Amino acid sequence: MITFYLIIAALLFGIGVLGILVRRNVLVMLMCLELMLNAVNLTLVAFSRLHANLEGQIFVLFVMCVAAAEVVVGLAIIVNLFRNFYTVDVDIANGLKN
Amino acid sequence: MDYELITAFIFGLLMLGVALGVIVARKPFASALFLLATLLLMAINFALLSADFLAVLQIMIYVGAIAVLIIFMVILLGAGNKPNEIASSGCACFLNISSWLDGFFDSSSKLEFISEWFQRLVAQGLISQLLTLAFKFFLVLLFSIGLSALLYFSTDWEITLPAVERTGSIHELGRVLFVKYTWVVEFIAILILVAIVGAVMLAHEEKQPLLPGRGLKAKQK
Amino acid sequence: MLLSNEHTLLAIPLLPLIGFALSFIIGQKSGKQLSGIIATSCVLLSFLLSCSLFAALLTENSKLQNRLAEIPEFTNKLNLAFSVLLGDWFVVGAVRTSFELLFDNLSAVMTLVITGVGCLIHVYSIGYMKADAGRPRFFAYLNLFVFFMLLLVLSNNLLLLFVGWEGVGLCSYLLIGFWFKDPNNAKAGQKAFIVNRIGDAAFLLGIFLIVTQVGVLDFASIAESVQVINPRLIEIIALFLLIGAIGKSAQMPLHIWLPDAMAGPTPVSALIHAATMVTAGVYLIARMSFLYVLAPQVELLIAVLGTLTALFAATIALTQNDIKKVLAYSTISQLGFMFMALGVGAFSVAIYHVVTHAFGKACLFLSAGSVICACRHEQDMRKLDCGLWKKMPETFVAYLMAALAIAGFPLTAGFFSKDAILWSVFSSKTLVSEFLIFDVLLTKILFGVALFTAFLTAVYLLRSVVLIFGKPDAGAKVQLATISPATDSSEFSVVRWSRTANLTMLVPILVLGFLSLGFGLVAGSWLMEFLQAENLAIEKSFEILSSTVAVVGIALTAVVYFYYRSWVEQLLNIKLFSRAHKILLNKWYVDELYDLVIVRPLSLLSNICKFIDKFVIDGLIQLGAALVNLAGETLRELQTGKISFYLVSLFVANLTLLVLIFILKLP
C-alpha cells in the first residue's frame, strides 16, 4: 500500500513539473510548485508511516513552513513583476536576452 | 474488503485528477480552485496515513493561508486582463457580490429576487457552465473510483501496514520536535521572519498622487 | 707638455665628438656661422694634438732605439706605441673586449691625414655652406664623422674598429642624403648604406670566426696567436674581412654606391669619399697584415681584384661628363691601385698611396666644388667651356697640380707612391697561385694592366682639366655672371661672393695642391721608413719607364683636347668606338645588371613575404578570431531571456544528470 502512495506522489510531482514547464502564467507556475512540494510531503509521510518513525512528519512540518515563506516572497516578486510589466506572462521578462 | 485501501485508491486518484486540472484549466482562477481541491484531498491522504496533526496543519497552512494568498493574487493581478484594469476586475467582483447582497436584503420578496437572479443566470448561460463543470467533476470522480477498483482487484497489494499506535499524535510530535529539533525550530522561525521582512520590502510601493490636490500637498511638504 | 700622452690620445677622438654636440646645440640657437667655427676649431685642435703626440712618439721611439743599440744581442725590430685603456666593454667567458686606443706608426700616419685633411675641408666648408640653412647639422655630422674615423684608426681591437666602421657608414649615409628633400639624394644615401651593410655582414662573420678561433680581439693578441689557426680558416677569415673592405672601399662588385654618393655636398665627397672613409678598407687590411701574409690565395684575389677594379673604373672615367662622376671613378681606380699593393704584400706602399691620394683627390674635389659653385651648379663638363682658367686662376692652378700628381707626373707625390706600387707589383715574389702555372707571368700581366691603367688615369684627368678650364669654344653654353654660393634649393638667393668666403674656399685648395706636389720629395722616403716598408730600391730604368708613360699620357691628352677636339668626335663616329663609348658611358651596365639579378628577385621575394604575412599569417589569426566570434554568436542564441526556456533547460539537464548517475551509473 505504501507503493501506491509513492506512485501517487511521484505522479503528482510529475504533474507539477509538467505544469511549470508548460504554463506561462507565473501564478499558475507557483501553484504547480506547491503541487511538487505537496508530493514530496506525501512521500515523506508515507515513509514515516512505513518505518513508524516520527522524523518524517517533522520534516514535513518544516517543509510546510518553508513553503509558506517561499510563497510569500514569491508573491511579492510577482507583484513587482506585475507592476513593471503589467502582465504576469513570465516570458515578458527577457532582459537577459542575448 | 480492505476499506482502507479502497479509500486510499479513491482519494489518491481523485487528487491526481484534480491536479491535472490545475495545469489544464484555461483560466488562472480555475487553476487556483483546482489547487485548493488538491490541497484538501492531500490533507485527507495525510489522515489516511495516520498523520492527523499534519492533516490539520495542511488545511491550516496550505489551504487556509497559501491557497488563499494565491487566490488573492489571482484576483488582484487580474491575471490575463489588460493593463490598467487591475482595480476594475477585482472591484467588479466585489461590487457584484455586494450589490447582490444589497438587492437581497432590500428586496421585499426574497423568493422572487432569488428566482429572478436564477433566471438571469440561466439567460447568461452561467448555469449551463456550472452544470458542465459539475459534470466534469463527476466524471473525474467516477473515473477515479473506477480506476481504483480496477487497481484493487487486479494487483495483490501489500496490505500489511505495521499495526502501530496513533503515531501522528500531537503529543509525540511535540515531544520530538521540541526536544530533538529545538534549534531547527528557532531557525525556521528566523527564516519566516526574514521572509516577512523581504516580502514587505519587495512589495513596497511608492505612493502615487491620485488627485491633483494630494499632489500639491505632497510638494508643499 | 700640458697633457700626458694618454690624455692627448684620448682627447684626439673626443674633441670632434664634443664638436658634434656643440655644433648641434649651439649652432641651432645662435648664428649659424658659429657652428662652422666650432666644428673647425675642434678638428684643428685635434690635429694639433695629434701632431704633438706624433712628435712625442718620435722622440720616445728614438730614445728606445738608442737604448736598444747599446744591447748588441738584441736584433729584433722593436717599435713604440702609445695606448690608453678606458675600461672593459664586455667580458663574456674567455672573450674580453675593452675600450682601448692605440697610437702606433700606422695609426699616427692615418690620424694625421684624417685630422689634417679634415681640418682643411672644414675650413673650406665654412665658405661652401655659407648660405645653407642646414649648416649646424652639416658641421655636426662632419665632426661626428671625424670622430668615428679616428675611432676606427685609433682602436686597439677589431670590435672598436667595427664600431668606427659602422659609424662612418652612418655618417656617410647622413651626409650623402644631406639635402634630403630631393628623394634622389635620399636614395643615394640608402644605396651607400645598404651596399656597405653587405660588406659589414661579412666583416662581422670574420670577427666571429676570429673570436671562436683565437678568443681575443685586439690586434697584438691576434698577431701572437695567428699561427695557431687552421690555415684554411685563416684564408676564410681573410676573405671575410676582405669582403668588408670591398664594401667600404668600393671595389668591383660593391663599387656601385660611390658614384651615386656624389649627390652629397662636395666637401662630403672630398672628405669621405676621397680621403678618408674609402681608405678604411685599405687600413683594415694593412692593420691585419700579419693575417694576410698567411693567406696567399686571398692575397692573390686582392691583387687581381684591385687591378681589375682599377682598369674598369679608369675606362668608365674616360667617358663621363659629370665632373664629380669622373672624380668618383678616379677614386675607385686609385683604390684599386691601393688594393693591388695590398695584394702583393706591400702594405706600407698602399698606405703611402692613401696619403698622397688623400691630398690629391681632396684638392680635386674641392676645386671642382668651387667651379660648381661659381657656375651655378652646372656639373656637366661639356657645358663649362668658358675659359675658366682665366676667370678662376687659383682654382685652375690647384686643380692642375692635383691632377698632375694623381696622373703621376714625375717628382710629384702621386708619382712616387704610384711608382712604388708598380715596382712592388713588378718585382713581387710573394704572389702565389695554385691555379696558374707561371707565377712570374701573373705578376707581369698584372703589372702590364696596372701600367695601362696609369696611362688611362693620365688621359682622363687631363681630359677633365681641359674640358673644365679650357679656352672657350664657339658656342659656350654657360655665361659666368656672378659667382653664387652653394644654396639649398629652399633658400635660393644670388649673393655676391664675399672675400672672406672666397678665401676660406681657396686656401685649403691651394694648401692641398702644394702638398700633393711636394710631399713626395720632402717626406716620401721618410714615410716609407716610418711605416717599415721593404724592397724600396727601385731600379732607375723602371722609374724612367713609368714617368715616360705618365708624361706621354698627359701631353697627348692635353694636346688632343686642347687643339684637336674635333678628332675625338670623329673617332667616336666610328661604329666600334661609339659602341664602346656607349658601354663605358653606361658604366658597363653594372647597375642594370644588379637591378635585374639581385634587386628584382629580392623585391619579388619581399612582395611574396608581404602577401604571406598579410593573408596567411594575419589570416590565420583573423580566422581564429572569426571562429571565436562565430562560436559566440551561435551560443548567444541560447540566451533567449525567456524564463520558461531556462526552466526547460534546467529540467533537461537535471534529467540527464539523474540518468547518468542512477541508470548508467557514471560516478
Tab-separated table of C-alpha atoms in Angstrom, chain C residues 378-576:
chain	number	residue	atom	x	y	z
C	378	GLU	CA	76.443	73.242	-63.557
C	379	GLN	CA	78.126	69.876	-63.325
C	380	ASP	CA	78.281	68.807	-66.941
C	381	MET	CA	81.808	69.412	-68.190
C	382	ARG	CA	80.835	69.894	-71.793
C	383	LYS	CA	78.782	72.897	-70.864
C	384	LEU	CA	81.538	74.614	-68.948
C	385	ASP	CA	83.518	75.785	-71.940
C	386	CYS	CA	84.072	79.332	-70.931
C	387	GLY	CA	87.730	79.799	-70.300
C	388	LEU	CA	87.583	79.325	-66.562
C	389	TRP	CA	91.345	79.175	-66.398
C	390	LYS	CA	91.405	82.904	-66.753
C	391	LYS	CA	88.417	83.613	-64.553
C	392	MET	CA	89.365	81.333	-61.650
C	393	PRO	CA	93.153	81.152	-61.940
C	394	GLU	CA	93.922	79.956	-58.405
C	395	THR	CA	91.457	77.140	-58.633
C	396	PHE	CA	92.844	76.201	-62.007
C	397	VAL	CA	96.388	76.038	-60.708
C	398	ALA	CA	95.382	73.913	-57.736
C	399	TYR	CA	93.330	71.565	-59.867
C	400	LEU	CA	96.161	71.201	-62.333
C	401	MET	CA	98.651	70.458	-59.594
C	402	ALA	CA	96.475	67.772	-58.073
C	403	ALA	CA	95.644	66.273	-61.459
C	404	LEU	CA	99.307	66.053	-62.377
C	405	ALA	CA	100.032	64.467	-59.025
C	406	ILE	CA	97.456	61.768	-59.397
C	407	ALA	CA	98.267	61.201	-63.013
C	408	GLY	CA	101.809	60.511	-61.963
C	409	PHE	CA	103.820	63.381	-63.342
C	410	PRO	CA	107.418	62.841	-62.314
C	411	LEU	CA	108.511	64.109	-58.933
C	412	THR	CA	105.028	64.717	-57.626
C	413	ALA	CA	103.882	62.833	-54.541
C	414	GLY	CA	101.476	60.798	-56.595
C	415	PHE	CA	104.275	59.773	-58.878
C	416	PHE	CA	106.363	58.405	-56.028
C	417	SER	CA	103.581	56.378	-54.487
C	418	LYS	CA	102.277	55.044	-57.794
C	419	ASP	CA	105.773	54.169	-58.806
C	420	ALA	CA	106.277	52.296	-55.583
C	421	ILE	CA	103.083	50.343	-56.230
C	422	LEU	CA	104.054	49.478	-59.771
C	423	TRP	CA	107.506	48.416	-58.672
C	424	SER	CA	106.205	46.205	-55.894
C	425	VAL	CA	103.794	44.530	-58.318
C	426	PHE	CA	106.508	44.075	-60.875
C	427	SER	CA	109.046	42.616	-58.527
C	428	SER	CA	106.768	40.717	-56.246
C	429	LYS	CA	107.931	37.291	-55.240
C	430	THR	CA	105.234	36.521	-52.783
C	431	LEU	CA	102.345	36.179	-55.151
C	432	VAL	CA	101.441	32.533	-55.194
C	433	SER	CA	98.882	30.764	-57.198
C	434	GLU	CA	97.861	27.186	-57.349
C	435	PHE	CA	95.799	27.725	-60.434
C	436	LEU	CA	98.288	29.270	-62.835
C	437	ILE	CA	101.392	27.550	-63.988
C	438	PHE	CA	103.630	30.567	-64.185
C	439	ASP	CA	103.614	32.713	-61.074
C	440	VAL	CA	106.025	35.145	-62.567
C	441	LEU	CA	103.902	35.555	-65.628
C	442	LEU	CA	100.973	36.519	-63.481
C	443	THR	CA	102.811	39.375	-61.794
C	444	LYS	CA	103.988	40.672	-65.139
C	445	ILE	CA	100.459	40.557	-66.514
C	446	LEU	CA	99.174	42.476	-63.531
C	447	PHE	CA	101.961	44.983	-63.930
C	448	GLY	CA	101.094	45.480	-67.568
C	449	VAL	CA	97.461	46.122	-66.768
C	450	ALA	CA	98.460	48.488	-63.985
C	451	LEU	CA	100.702	50.446	-66.308
C	452	PHE	CA	97.966	50.745	-68.878
C	453	THR	CA	95.621	51.910	-66.154
C	454	ALA	CA	98.138	54.541	-65.113
C	455	PHE	CA	98.173	55.761	-68.677
C	456	LEU	CA	94.389	55.903	-68.705
C	457	THR	CA	94.467	57.815	-65.431
C	458	ALA	CA	96.596	60.472	-67.009
C	459	VAL	CA	94.271	60.613	-70.002
C	460	TYR	CA	91.014	61.087	-68.181
C	461	LEU	CA	92.405	63.503	-65.619
C	462	LEU	CA	93.871	65.800	-68.197
C	463	ARG	CA	90.730	65.487	-70.229
C	464	SER	CA	88.791	66.780	-67.282
C	465	VAL	CA	91.275	69.607	-66.770
C	466	VAL	CA	90.983	70.791	-70.322
C	467	LEU	CA	87.244	70.383	-70.504
C	468	ILE	CA	86.578	72.258	-67.293
C	469	PHE	CA	89.086	75.043	-67.529
C	470	GLY	CA	89.866	75.132	-71.205
C	471	LYS	CA	89.593	78.052	-73.570
C	472	PRO	CA	86.159	78.991	-74.742
C	473	ASP	CA	84.783	77.236	-77.742
C	474	ALA	CA	82.384	78.777	-80.119
C	475	GLY	CA	79.035	78.012	-78.651
C	476	ALA	CA	79.775	78.347	-74.954
C	477	LYS	CA	76.678	77.428	-73.094
C	478	VAL	CA	77.195	78.919	-69.658
C	479	GLN	CA	77.939	82.542	-69.031
C	480	LEU	CA	79.717	83.380	-65.872
C	481	ALA	CA	77.926	86.363	-64.402
C	482	THR	CA	78.106	86.426	-60.636
C	483	ILE	CA	79.591	83.689	-58.572
C	484	SER	CA	76.833	82.379	-56.366
C	485	PRO	CA	77.426	80.322	-53.267
C	486	ALA	CA	76.014	76.896	-52.711
C	487	THR	CA	72.426	77.033	-51.680
C	488	ASP	CA	69.813	74.682	-50.509
C	489	SER	CA	67.020	74.650	-53.017
C	490	SER	CA	64.727	76.141	-50.412
C	491	GLU	CA	66.824	79.219	-49.862
C	492	PHE	CA	67.898	80.375	-53.265
C	493	SER	CA	69.394	83.796	-53.441
C	494	VAL	CA	72.079	85.211	-55.651
C	495	VAL	CA	74.508	86.764	-53.258
C	496	ARG	CA	77.741	88.388	-54.172
C	497	TRP	CA	80.545	86.257	-53.028
C	498	SER	CA	82.271	87.825	-50.095
C	499	ARG	CA	86.024	87.995	-49.985
C	500	THR	CA	86.231	86.046	-46.748
C	501	ALA	CA	84.196	83.169	-48.056
C	502	ASN	CA	86.325	83.117	-51.153
C	503	LEU	CA	89.401	82.894	-49.002
C	504	THR	CA	88.099	80.084	-46.877
C	505	MET	CA	87.478	78.116	-50.014
C	506	LEU	CA	90.696	78.994	-51.699
C	507	VAL	CA	93.274	78.461	-49.006
C	508	PRO	CA	92.552	74.795	-48.364
C	509	ILE	CA	92.602	74.059	-52.082
C	510	LEU	CA	95.989	75.643	-52.521
C	511	VAL	CA	97.416	74.002	-49.425
C	512	LEU	CA	96.291	70.598	-50.600
C	513	GLY	CA	97.563	71.240	-54.102
C	514	PHE	CA	101.032	72.108	-52.868
C	515	LEU	CA	101.027	69.144	-50.552
C	516	SER	CA	100.189	66.798	-53.367
C	517	LEU	CA	103.022	68.252	-55.387
C	518	GLY	CA	105.720	68.450	-52.824
C	519	PHE	CA	105.002	65.810	-50.228
C	520	GLY	CA	106.766	63.063	-52.084
C	521	LEU	CA	110.022	64.949	-52.379
C	522	VAL	CA	110.034	66.166	-48.842
C	523	ALA	CA	108.703	63.356	-46.743
C	524	GLY	CA	108.215	60.394	-49.047
C	525	SER	CA	111.150	58.231	-48.177
C	526	TRP	CA	110.908	59.140	-44.507
C	527	LEU	CA	107.279	57.955	-44.516
C	528	MET	CA	108.213	54.648	-46.057
C	529	GLU	CA	110.822	54.096	-43.413
C	530	PHE	CA	108.395	55.114	-40.732
C	531	LEU	CA	105.933	52.541	-41.972
C	532	GLN	CA	108.630	49.908	-42.231
C	533	ALA	CA	108.375	49.247	-45.905
C	534	GLU	CA	110.713	46.817	-47.548
C	535	ASN	CA	112.010	46.365	-51.007
C	536	LEU	CA	112.211	50.021	-51.919
C	537	ALA	CA	115.220	50.039	-54.085
C	538	ILE	CA	113.503	50.934	-57.295
C	539	GLU	CA	115.579	50.490	-60.369
C	540	LYS	CA	116.349	53.634	-62.261
C	541	SER	CA	115.139	52.215	-65.558
C	542	PHE	CA	111.819	51.377	-64.031
C	543	GLU	CA	111.344	54.920	-62.820
C	544	ILE	CA	112.073	56.235	-66.265
C	545	LEU	CA	109.570	53.821	-67.790
C	546	SER	CA	106.722	54.806	-65.524
C	547	SER	CA	107.402	58.522	-65.765
C	548	THR	CA	107.509	58.281	-69.533
C	549	VAL	CA	104.149	56.603	-69.607
C	550	ALA	CA	102.665	59.287	-67.407
C	551	VAL	CA	104.186	62.206	-69.303
C	552	VAL	CA	103.175	60.796	-72.646
C	553	GLY	CA	99.660	60.330	-71.450
C	554	ILE	CA	99.464	63.817	-70.023
C	555	ALA	CA	100.933	65.533	-73.036
C	556	LEU	CA	98.961	63.557	-75.562
C	557	THR	CA	95.676	64.236	-73.875
C	558	ALA	CA	96.359	67.876	-73.324
C	559	VAL	CA	97.295	68.410	-76.918
C	560	VAL	CA	94.423	66.420	-78.351
C	561	TYR	CA	91.785	68.009	-76.229
C	562	PHE	CA	93.178	71.435	-76.494
C	563	TYR	CA	93.685	71.670	-80.205
C	564	TYR	CA	92.211	68.699	-81.959
C	565	ARG	CA	88.942	68.198	-80.150
C	566	SER	CA	87.139	67.509	-83.367
C	567	TRP	CA	89.326	64.457	-83.902
C	568	VAL	CA	87.788	62.965	-80.773
C	569	GLU	CA	84.293	63.422	-82.113
C	570	GLN	CA	85.242	61.911	-85.447
C	571	LEU	CA	86.777	58.995	-83.626
C	572	LEU	CA	83.585	58.436	-81.790
C	573	ASN	CA	81.648	58.299	-85.007
C	574	ILE	CA	83.305	55.028	-85.919
C	575	LYS	CA	80.886	52.277	-85.028
C	576	LEU	CA	83.284	50.269	-82.896
